[in-house]
XYZ file of C-alpha atoms in Angstrom:
667
model
C -211.620 25.407 -77.434
C -211.097 26.323 -73.791
C -208.773 29.383 -73.667
C -206.398 27.630 -71.266
C -206.016 24.759 -73.716
C -205.256 27.120 -76.581
C -202.707 28.941 -74.426
C -201.172 25.594 -73.444
C -200.852 24.467 -77.056
C -199.323 27.764 -78.122
C -196.866 27.563 -75.223
C -195.543 24.290 -76.633
C -195.172 25.875 -80.051
C -193.228 28.815 -78.727
C -191.011 26.608 -76.528
C -190.070 24.581 -79.602
C -189.237 27.696 -81.585
C -187.200 29.157 -78.718
C -185.212 25.996 -78.029
C -184.296 25.425 -81.657
C -183.372 29.075 -82.090
C -181.137 29.081 -78.997
C -179.406 25.888 -80.149
C -179.186 27.313 -83.680
C -180.021 23.780 -84.752
C -183.054 21.561 -84.911
C -186.529 21.095 -86.338
C -189.092 23.648 -85.132
C -191.842 23.228 -87.707
C -193.149 19.784 -86.848
C -193.516 20.406 -83.078
C -195.381 23.625 -83.886
C -197.741 21.722 -86.175
C -198.239 18.783 -83.828
C -198.742 20.694 -80.570
C -202.535 20.118 -80.627
C -202.106 16.369 -81.186
C -199.508 16.216 -78.410
C -201.871 18.141 -76.160
C -204.629 15.574 -76.729
C -202.239 12.750 -75.866
C -200.732 14.221 -72.693
C -203.786 16.120 -71.438
C -206.675 13.858 -72.457
C -205.909 10.281 -73.497
C -202.614 8.735 -72.349
C -202.117 7.037 -68.986
C -198.730 7.902 -67.481
C -197.167 8.967 -64.205
C -194.333 11.521 -64.336
C -193.330 10.507 -60.790
C -192.777 6.928 -61.942
C -191.896 6.794 -65.648
C -191.400 3.011 -65.327
C -194.945 2.183 -64.156
C -195.488 -1.133 -65.937
C -199.050 -0.481 -67.128
C -198.368 3.011 -68.462
C -199.220 3.790 -72.043
C -196.118 3.909 -74.204
C -195.410 6.878 -76.438
C -193.059 6.598 -79.407
C -191.969 9.629 -81.394
C -191.000 7.892 -84.603
C -190.189 11.229 -86.255
C -187.532 11.833 -83.618
C -186.403 15.104 -85.157
C -189.601 16.605 -83.654
C -188.312 15.841 -80.158
C -188.921 19.341 -78.824
C -192.606 18.382 -78.882
C -191.931 15.491 -76.511
C -189.460 17.364 -74.329
C -191.949 20.215 -73.879
C -194.733 17.927 -72.700
C -192.401 15.948 -70.432
C -191.291 19.161 -68.758
C -194.762 20.650 -68.511
C -196.446 17.533 -67.094
C -193.849 17.105 -64.354
C -191.190 14.635 -65.464
C -187.655 15.157 -64.197
C -186.845 17.544 -67.016
C -186.219 21.166 -66.077
C -186.478 24.374 -68.045
C -182.688 24.494 -67.970
C -182.726 21.141 -69.749
C -185.025 22.636 -72.377
C -182.660 25.593 -72.750
C -179.742 23.174 -73.205
C -181.403 21.474 -76.169
C -178.828 19.751 -78.381
C -175.911 20.737 -76.134
C -173.139 18.494 -74.805
C -174.223 16.238 -71.902
C -177.796 17.576 -72.003
C -180.811 15.332 -71.392
C -182.434 16.955 -74.416
C -180.491 15.449 -77.291
C -181.232 16.194 -80.927
C -183.336 13.028 -81.137
C -184.999 11.215 -78.208
C -182.490 9.018 -76.358
C -183.637 6.117 -74.208
C -182.011 6.199 -70.780
C -180.907 9.809 -71.122
C -184.188 11.561 -70.442
C -187.026 10.196 -68.252
C -190.173 9.455 -70.211
C -188.344 8.495 -73.404
C -189.378 4.921 -74.205
C -187.038 4.281 -77.110
C -184.224 5.842 -79.102
C -185.711 6.742 -82.478
C -183.064 8.114 -84.745
C -183.470 6.898 -88.345
C -186.999 7.353 -89.622
C -189.201 4.276 -89.558
C -187.434 2.654 -86.604
C -189.840 3.988 -83.989
C -192.784 2.855 -86.084
C -191.474 -0.707 -85.970
C -190.367 -0.441 -82.313
C -193.971 0.293 -81.386
C -195.075 -2.902 -83.111
C -192.621 -4.810 -80.910
C -193.979 -3.068 -77.813
C -197.507 -4.063 -78.822
C -196.455 -7.676 -79.350
C -194.896 -7.719 -75.877
C -198.008 -6.130 -74.338
C -200.287 -8.671 -75.975
C -198.071 -11.558 -74.867
C -198.015 -10.309 -71.260
C -201.778 -9.847 -71.352
C -202.308 -13.344 -72.743
C -200.081 -14.892 -70.093
C -201.046 -12.920 -67.005
C -204.448 -11.282 -67.469
C -207.407 -13.049 -65.887
C -211.106 -12.736 -66.731
C -211.686 -10.870 -63.489
C -208.405 -8.899 -63.416
C -207.128 -7.149 -66.522
C -203.559 -6.526 -65.460
C -201.946 -5.364 -68.698
C -204.161 -3.241 -70.935
C -201.940 -0.338 -71.918
C -201.787 1.166 -75.408
C -198.833 2.067 -77.578
C -199.174 5.517 -79.091
C -196.861 6.850 -81.753
C -196.494 9.907 -83.917
C -195.068 9.201 -87.343
C -194.294 11.431 -90.290
C -194.292 11.239 -94.067
C -190.662 10.199 -93.778
C -191.553 7.275 -91.524
C -194.292 6.189 -93.899
C -191.863 6.256 -96.836
C -189.219 4.121 -95.134
C -189.400 0.436 -96.013
C -189.014 -0.727 -92.424
C -192.339 0.922 -91.537
C -194.072 -0.876 -94.394
C -192.667 -4.206 -93.220
C -193.755 -3.586 -89.642
C -197.180 -2.228 -90.593
C -197.908 -5.297 -92.679
C -197.022 -7.610 -89.808
C -198.947 -5.527 -87.245
C -202.117 -5.768 -89.299
C -201.633 -9.489 -89.801
C -201.187 -10.028 -86.056
C -204.208 -7.854 -85.170
C -202.351 -5.657 -82.718
C -205.281 -3.581 -81.531
C -203.289 -1.760 -78.844
C -201.419 0.266 -81.472
C -202.646 3.811 -82.073
C -200.492 5.803 -84.496
C -200.976 9.456 -85.388
C -199.720 10.201 -88.898
C -198.521 13.784 -89.311
C -199.645 14.457 -92.860
C -197.975 17.829 -93.433
C -196.930 17.324 -97.080
C -193.391 18.642 -96.456
C -189.943 17.019 -96.368
C -186.463 18.564 -96.392
C -186.379 18.924 -100.179
C -189.838 20.462 -100.458
C -193.328 19.139 -101.145
C -193.761 15.411 -100.593
C -195.222 15.253 -104.106
C -191.644 15.405 -105.387
C -191.323 11.713 -104.578
C -194.511 10.555 -102.864
C -198.101 10.565 -104.029
C -199.575 7.280 -102.855
C -202.844 6.919 -100.964
C -201.536 6.167 -97.477
C -204.993 5.480 -96.075
C -205.759 2.837 -98.661
C -202.335 1.248 -98.184
C -202.891 0.863 -94.456
C -206.416 -0.432 -94.964
C -204.911 -3.138 -97.162
C -202.553 -4.016 -94.308
C -205.580 -4.585 -92.095
C -205.411 -1.342 -90.121
C -208.299 0.735 -88.822
C -207.852 4.096 -90.581
C -209.345 7.489 -89.750
C -208.645 11.009 -90.994
C -208.717 14.375 -89.219
C -208.915 17.230 -91.704
C -207.629 19.953 -89.373
C -204.613 19.380 -87.142
C -205.835 22.148 -84.820
C -209.179 20.458 -84.154
C -208.507 18.870 -80.778
C -212.093 17.654 -80.471
C -211.779 15.695 -83.724
C -208.372 14.317 -82.704
C -209.777 13.267 -79.331
C -212.754 11.523 -80.929
C -210.499 9.696 -83.378
C -208.292 8.420 -80.555
C -211.337 7.321 -78.564
C -212.560 5.407 -81.611
C -209.145 3.795 -81.945
C -209.183 2.772 -78.281
C -212.425 0.886 -78.886
C -210.929 -1.015 -81.819
C -209.488 -4.231 -80.352
C -208.811 -6.305 -83.462
C -206.911 -3.881 -85.695
C -204.058 -1.417 -85.204
C -205.143 2.161 -85.836
C -203.741 4.897 -88.032
C -205.131 8.413 -87.622
C -204.086 10.672 -90.477
C -203.977 14.297 -89.314
C -203.584 17.082 -91.847
C -201.200 19.566 -90.256
C -199.289 22.619 -91.379
C -195.577 22.568 -90.629
C -194.417 25.712 -88.854
C -197.991 26.641 -87.901
C -198.016 30.170 -86.493
C -194.958 31.307 -88.415
C -196.194 34.023 -90.799
C -193.457 33.525 -93.397
C -192.445 29.889 -93.004
C -195.654 27.917 -92.451
C -195.990 25.108 -95.012
C -192.386 25.512 -96.197
C -189.431 23.154 -96.227
C -187.353 25.783 -94.432
C -189.494 25.241 -91.321
C -188.502 21.578 -91.229
C -184.840 21.355 -90.331
C -183.566 24.846 -89.561
C -184.212 27.507 -86.919
C -186.882 29.986 -87.932
C -184.544 32.924 -87.355
C -184.693 35.525 -84.599
C -186.977 37.876 -86.476
C -189.400 35.107 -87.395
C -189.489 33.801 -83.813
C -190.504 37.291 -82.695
C -193.342 37.223 -85.226
C -194.431 33.784 -83.978
C -194.621 35.080 -80.428
C -196.566 38.157 -81.450
C -198.903 35.934 -83.462
C -199.686 33.847 -80.370
C -199.848 36.783 -77.964
C -196.460 36.231 -76.291
C -193.959 38.931 -75.377
C -191.433 38.837 -78.243
C -188.674 40.092 -75.940
C -188.953 37.100 -73.596
C -187.933 33.507 -74.213
C -188.829 30.162 -72.670
C -191.894 31.624 -71.024
C -194.549 29.386 -69.456
C -197.501 31.121 -67.837
C -198.356 29.981 -64.319
C -201.852 28.863 -65.304
C -200.476 26.792 -68.214
C -197.907 25.097 -65.994
C -200.596 24.426 -63.383
C -202.877 22.981 -66.047
C -200.297 20.462 -67.309
C -198.940 19.597 -63.871
C -202.477 18.668 -62.800
C -202.691 16.358 -65.811
C -199.438 14.769 -64.728
C -200.643 14.353 -61.150
C -203.778 12.600 -62.401
C -201.466 9.861 -63.608
C -200.359 9.201 -60.043
C -203.927 8.247 -59.197
C -204.121 5.984 -62.236
C -201.056 4.132 -61.014
C -202.464 3.979 -57.472
C -205.629 2.401 -58.859
C -203.555 -0.113 -60.784
C -201.468 -0.913 -57.702
C -204.698 -1.713 -55.847
C -205.664 -3.999 -58.715
C -202.261 -5.668 -58.608
C -202.491 -6.326 -54.853
C -205.762 -8.135 -55.468
C -204.161 -10.024 -58.340
C -201.244 -11.046 -56.151
C -203.592 -12.460 -53.532
C -205.655 -14.420 -56.050
C -202.827 -15.504 -58.335
C -199.650 -15.611 -56.251
C -197.739 -17.953 -58.583
C -198.292 -15.763 -61.643
C -197.444 -12.616 -59.682
C -194.250 -14.159 -58.317
C -193.195 -15.268 -61.785
C -193.810 -11.840 -63.283
C -192.008 -10.009 -60.480
C -188.973 -12.249 -60.836
C -188.735 -12.000 -64.614
C -189.599 -8.305 -64.904
C -186.865 -7.666 -62.344
C -184.346 -8.955 -64.867
C -183.703 -12.232 -63.072
C -183.808 -15.775 -64.378
C -185.654 -18.555 -62.520
C -183.585 -20.581 -60.100
C -182.289 -23.766 -61.677
C -182.977 -22.643 -65.238
C -179.515 -23.848 -66.269
C -179.355 -27.041 -64.225
C -179.981 -29.383 -67.128
C -178.308 -27.771 -70.093
C -177.578 -30.147 -72.979
C -174.175 -31.794 -73.057
C -173.031 -33.237 -76.369
C -170.588 -36.108 -76.722
C -168.099 -36.487 -79.555
C -169.223 -38.728 -82.377
C -168.431 -39.605 -85.934
C -170.949 -37.287 -87.584
C -170.659 -34.039 -85.670
C -173.345 -31.384 -85.427
C -173.951 -27.993 -86.998
C -173.900 -25.328 -84.330
C -177.289 -24.074 -85.583
C -178.678 -27.505 -84.710
C -177.104 -27.381 -81.263
C -178.629 -23.939 -80.770
C -182.075 -25.323 -81.550
C -181.615 -28.118 -79.047
C -180.500 -25.630 -76.415
C -183.498 -23.378 -77.045
C -185.914 -26.244 -76.675
C -184.161 -27.527 -73.563
C -184.608 -24.236 -71.705
C -187.852 -22.893 -73.192
C -190.143 -24.364 -70.546
C -188.122 -22.750 -67.758
C -188.018 -19.294 -69.375
C -191.632 -18.386 -70.183
C -190.808 -14.873 -71.417
C -188.195 -16.116 -73.892
C -190.016 -15.555 -77.181
C -188.898 -15.139 -80.762
C -188.573 -16.578 -84.202
C -187.042 -15.929 -87.568
C -187.445 -14.043 -90.818
C -189.059 -17.006 -92.614
C -186.086 -19.257 -91.854
C -187.022 -21.285 -88.779
C -186.281 -24.651 -90.469
C -182.849 -23.355 -91.500
C -181.952 -21.459 -88.321
C -183.429 -24.063 -85.929
C -185.242 -21.506 -83.818
C -188.669 -23.117 -83.445
C -189.833 -23.913 -79.910
C -191.383 -27.296 -80.535
C -193.641 -27.474 -77.477
C -195.307 -24.105 -78.030
C -197.733 -22.574 -80.534
C -197.110 -19.652 -82.828
C -197.975 -16.066 -81.968
C -200.749 -15.130 -84.387
C -203.718 -12.849 -84.820
C -205.845 -15.524 -83.216
C -203.396 -16.507 -80.474
C -201.335 -13.861 -78.710
C -200.027 -16.383 -76.193
C -197.845 -18.139 -78.763
C -194.076 -18.014 -78.394
C -192.950 -18.680 -81.967
C -192.855 -15.644 -84.235
C -193.114 -15.708 -87.986
C -191.658 -12.342 -88.949
C -191.907 -13.115 -92.633
C -189.195 -12.024 -95.026
C -188.762 -8.786 -93.128
C -185.294 -8.754 -91.569
C -185.203 -4.984 -91.060
C -188.549 -4.890 -89.282
C -187.648 -7.996 -87.282
C -184.642 -6.240 -85.771
C -186.622 -3.112 -84.861
C -189.535 -5.163 -83.512
C -187.153 -7.157 -81.316
C -185.911 -3.856 -79.876
C -189.460 -2.867 -78.992
C -189.990 -6.229 -77.335
C -186.715 -5.967 -75.422
C -187.793 -2.606 -74.007
C -190.616 -4.389 -72.174
C -189.379 -5.608 -68.807
C -189.085 -9.361 -68.522
C -189.345 -10.156 -72.207
C -186.281 -11.888 -73.702
C -186.686 -11.667 -77.479
C -184.633 -13.428 -80.108
C -184.686 -13.308 -83.885
C -182.838 -15.309 -86.490
C -181.684 -15.070 -90.070
C -178.584 -15.857 -92.131
C -175.484 -13.857 -91.242
C -175.378 -12.266 -94.699
C -178.783 -10.695 -94.045
C -177.424 -8.817 -91.059
C -176.863 -6.189 -93.746
C -180.652 -5.740 -93.887
C -180.908 -5.040 -90.157
C -177.903 -2.890 -89.305
C -179.955 0.125 -88.110
C -181.885 -1.717 -85.363
C -178.785 -3.647 -84.259
C -176.933 -0.353 -83.870
C -179.858 1.226 -82.019
C -180.052 -1.738 -79.636
C -176.386 -1.184 -78.861
C -176.936 2.553 -78.347
C -179.777 1.816 -75.916
C -177.807 -0.994 -74.228
C -180.796 -3.321 -74.426
C -180.499 -7.065 -74.922
C -182.295 -8.603 -77.893
C -180.556 -11.786 -78.994
C -179.731 -11.983 -82.696
C -179.081 -15.455 -84.092
C -177.098 -15.500 -87.329
C -176.585 -18.853 -89.044
C -174.882 -19.880 -92.290
C -171.909 -17.987 -90.953
C -169.201 -18.283 -93.631
C -168.222 -19.356 -97.118
C -168.583 -22.847 -95.655
C -172.333 -22.692 -96.243
C -171.544 -23.812 -99.768
C -173.392 -23.809 -103.055
C -175.632 -20.759 -102.535
C -172.589 -18.801 -103.584
C -171.230 -15.292 -103.514
C -174.381 -13.396 -102.549
C -175.102 -15.618 -99.566
C -171.597 -16.129 -98.208
C -170.693 -13.585 -95.495
C -167.209 -12.099 -95.407
C -167.292 -8.637 -93.802
C -170.413 -9.129 -91.652
C -168.632 -10.619 -88.644
C -166.202 -7.731 -88.241
C -169.101 -5.381 -88.937
C -170.882 -6.721 -85.861
C -167.721 -6.650 -83.760
C -167.176 -2.998 -84.633
C -170.436 -1.920 -82.963
C -169.880 -0.530 -79.428
C -171.748 -2.387 -76.652
C -172.263 -5.383 -78.943
C -171.429 -8.889 -77.720
C -170.546 -11.270 -80.558
C -170.076 -14.999 -79.922
C -169.027 -17.501 -82.588
C -168.931 -20.915 -80.886
C -166.681 -23.705 -82.111
C -168.974 -26.682 -81.544
C -172.226 -27.861 -79.993
C -171.090 -27.491 -76.389
C -169.698 -24.005 -76.921
C -173.062 -23.145 -78.489
C -174.854 -24.159 -75.298
C -172.511 -21.943 -73.323
C -172.985 -19.097 -75.804
C -176.699 -19.167 -75.026
C -176.018 -19.288 -71.292
C -173.791 -16.231 -71.527
C -176.288 -14.417 -73.768
C -179.157 -14.963 -71.349
C -177.114 -13.773 -68.387
C -175.719 -10.778 -70.272
C -176.801 -7.176 -69.811
C -175.711 -3.844 -71.247
C -176.212 -4.480 -74.939
C -177.391 -6.853 -77.646
C -175.909 -10.284 -78.313
C -175.190 -11.887 -81.676
C -174.660 -15.653 -81.747
C -172.949 -16.737 -84.978
C -173.643 -20.320 -86.071
C -172.653 -22.772 -88.798
C -174.804 -24.384 -91.424
C -172.344 -27.237 -91.872
C -171.671 -29.975 -89.363
C -168.599 -29.610 -87.176
C -167.066 -32.184 -84.824
C -168.091 -32.120 -81.171
C -164.874 -31.444 -79.265
C -164.121 -34.065 -76.599
C -164.553 -32.296 -73.247
C -162.789 -35.105 -71.429
C -159.675 -34.591 -73.518
C -159.815 -30.804 -73.962
C -160.866 -27.844 -71.821
C -164.575 -27.789 -71.074
C -166.759 -25.401 -73.051
C -167.859 -23.554 -69.908
C -164.638 -21.570 -70.370
C -166.353 -19.784 -73.244
C -167.510 -17.178 -70.718
C -163.925 -15.861 -70.712
C -164.109 -15.066 -74.412
C -160.920 -16.974 -75.228
C -159.319 -19.911 -73.464
C -156.605 -22.511 -73.854
C -158.463 -25.367 -75.490
C -155.434 -27.582 -76.027
C -151.919 -26.947 -74.753
C -148.570 -28.536 -75.408
C -145.911 -29.891 -73.078
C -143.484 -27.139 -72.201
C -143.629 -23.580 -73.456
C -145.425 -23.134 -76.800
C -143.404 -22.014 -79.774
C -146.501 -20.478 -81.304
C -150.188 -19.975 -80.585
C -152.984 -21.025 -82.921
C -156.258 -19.198 -82.350
C -159.606 -19.129 -84.075
C -163.359 -19.218 -83.851
C -166.275 -21.318 -84.979
C -165.848 -24.150 -87.436
C -162.158 -23.370 -87.905
C -161.216 -24.438 -84.369
C -161.419 -28.105 -85.364
C -158.732 -27.405 -87.988
C -156.475 -25.852 -85.360
C -156.607 -29.055 -83.298
C -155.653 -31.107 -86.356
C -152.821 -28.710 -87.207
C -151.550 -28.876 -83.630
C -151.152 -32.635 -83.990
C -149.397 -32.281 -87.339
C -146.962 -29.778 -85.863
C -146.329 -32.033 -82.895
C -145.211 -34.774 -85.285
C -142.488 -32.347 -86.378
C -141.627 -31.548 -82.752
C -143.216 -28.099 -82.930
C -145.062 -27.100 -79.791
C -148.312 -25.231 -80.456
C -151.060 -23.994 -78.171
C -154.652 -23.934 -79.440
C -156.852 -21.104 -78.208
C -160.570 -21.147 -78.866
C -161.560 -17.502 -79.278
C -165.375 -17.321 -79.478
C -165.746 -13.709 -78.310
C -163.346 -10.790 -78.549
C -165.579 -8.676 -76.337
C -165.648 -11.162 -73.477
C -161.900 -11.713 -73.651
C -161.174 -7.990 -73.629
C -163.042 -7.696 -70.318
C -160.800 -10.228 -68.552
C -158.017 -9.326 -66.164
C -154.525 -8.635 -67.411
C -153.320 -11.746 -65.621
C -155.821 -13.963 -67.436
C -155.001 -12.450 -70.808
C -151.305 -13.000 -70.161
C -151.994 -16.614 -69.246
C -153.786 -17.301 -72.521
C -151.649 -15.089 -74.766
C -148.245 -14.564 -73.094
C -146.692 -11.348 -74.346
C -143.349 -12.954 -75.087
C -144.869 -15.591 -77.386
C -145.258 -13.441 -80.460
C -145.583 -16.140 -83.101
C -149.337 -16.368 -83.414
C -151.648 -17.492 -86.184
C -155.359 -16.601 -86.235
C -157.746 -18.568 -88.426
C -161.262 -17.390 -89.246
C -163.454 -17.718 -92.335
C -164.231 -14.019 -92.469
C -162.479 -10.686 -92.871
C -158.998 -10.495 -91.290
C -159.673 -6.954 -90.040
C -159.122 -6.671 -86.292
C -157.167 -9.861 -85.661
C -153.836 -8.012 -85.592
C -154.759 -6.858 -82.083
C -154.197 -10.425 -80.928
C -151.665 -11.834 -83.402
C -148.927 -9.146 -82.925
C -146.619 -7.901 -85.685
C -144.893 -11.280 -85.709
C -148.126 -13.160 -86.376
C -150.393 -13.808 -89.333
C -154.038 -14.452 -90.195
C -155.689 -16.978 -92.456
C -158.910 -15.279 -93.434
C -161.101 -14.323 -96.389
C -160.081 -11.261 -98.401
C -162.332 -11.783 -101.421
C -165.920 -12.802 -102.031
C -166.820 -16.472 -102.203
C -168.232 -18.556 -105.011
C -170.607 -21.446 -105.547
C -169.129 -24.768 -104.504
C -169.729 -27.463 -101.904
C -168.803 -26.103 -98.488
C -165.873 -28.395 -97.766
C -164.387 -27.729 -101.199
C -164.541 -23.952 -100.997
C -163.145 -23.960 -97.473
C -160.104 -25.907 -98.598
C -159.734 -23.815 -101.738
C -159.649 -20.646 -99.618
C -156.989 -22.027 -97.288
C -159.056 -23.445 -94.463
C -157.411 -26.814 -93.947
C -155.147 -28.308 -91.305
C -152.405 -28.723 -93.917
C -152.440 -25.030 -94.832
C -152.525 -23.969 -91.180
C -149.535 -26.193 -90.512
C -147.621 -24.756 -93.459
C -148.393 -21.176 -92.388
C -147.333 -21.927 -88.828
C -144.003 -23.373 -89.949
C -143.406 -20.373 -92.177
C -143.998 -18.063 -89.215
C -141.435 -19.891 -87.120
C -138.824 -19.606 -89.866
C -139.010 -15.813 -89.722
C -137.243 -15.130 -86.429
């Protein structure tokens, strides 16, 4: 090995040890073990430009074992990203760019927030899907516009997590050849040897998934690591896993290959020994030799030329294919095509009604042709969630231009894959399952909210009203669970026309994920000639039906229960009780409105308020006041036809009327 390369690798090791020691918190051992692999990526194989971290054809790097983030921070600093040595010294401190796990949007060069193990593994699969879709749509035989790779480092912990298994299985099935994952096989977890709980043959497992698998016996052999990556780059039909046998805490005389090197500082005395072992002055910290810094900065500058070459290619592309270039520039800029919403479906009231999941499917198919980067599917539930784009093929191993995704029964991986897709500019991903199975995808939903990215989650079969499937399939606490997530936009439309508007709002939204909550059962289409038009959904809550004179009480609700509020309003009117009906599809949208608008919909002096929702009552007191009440679900459901169980649990116009009258009696 060239002496400068060895010095560079050891510099990364010592930086990791110093930063963790100064913070008195962190994971030094894995960065020390993986420094040679990181060196191969940043100095030899990856295409990136520190001066423009958003270059669209850059290779993506995902650190799935995010606890090893000092590895990534060190290389970002050394190669010239906007990350200073002071940032390195402030590792894990308040308001620092160098958080305890990589945070998207906080530090330049971080492609994704990978907190819980396994998430980054699946995020990379989503990035590869997006890359392959862009390539299929925009690449030409003479101009290969999008050909970047997705590199990831994953650990034993990632490999153990179920979400990685789900994503790996799908990646092999879809033949995502742009994926190159380095598996840090160091045999150590927090509790000790991996053999305590893990003894499977990882290589054989991934071969069975359809991956191209290689092994590097020595994690310090940069020539072998380089060759393995070059082999993986040549493999176009299969994702690649390169198993690298490393030694956690390499260079630490007393803690190499021990669990104590995983999640705790080495200790001041041991850090001194590490420095002496690598030929560093033990009395100095955060030292980077001039020749090492020069070496890595030159590698970073080489990326500028790679982007310049690509920009030349793109100018030629733009001349030859102006329509495709214009489309990509518009969509990757976060804009929607002009006129995309000119012909949105409008549904008229009828005898039968329509399930909001059905209306959602009609909306998707109405707009699909105008939004070419709107792609998605379901976790084996497309017929039930109505998420199939009828005019387009499926995305498959043989056809990466398809727009319908079959995620299989893999809700957790679906959520994480959607996040990876959403991190690719222009792509608008959606994924669907039953609301109850949100429980299987909480981690990626939360991470999407942390990153403030906008995948669209479609959750159908939204209440006990789904019927005979019974207790295990009937959501109760899931709706408030979603609402409790910061940066999350939750919309539960009341009918077909509100569903159309929910999609419009979702597509125009930014700053976080969107969950659209839809019924299995049919609900009446509300007459927009008689009542307020559904376009008011964008306000979050609006006066759907008012009374003559000042209301004596306000009825409010979401989803399928809104129809019952309208019926109850009429019953109350027959007893000369004036009630206002407020459709309340989104708390988050309503909370963003002006004080004047909120006062118009919910006047402060009208304190008799009744909220109705077939879910947990938690949270409604914010809107109902101490003088109000909630008709909700405070127990689990049971098997029964949907209309029967709804009535049995109090969701009927008669019960709403009785509750409203009881409220008015208590002055």
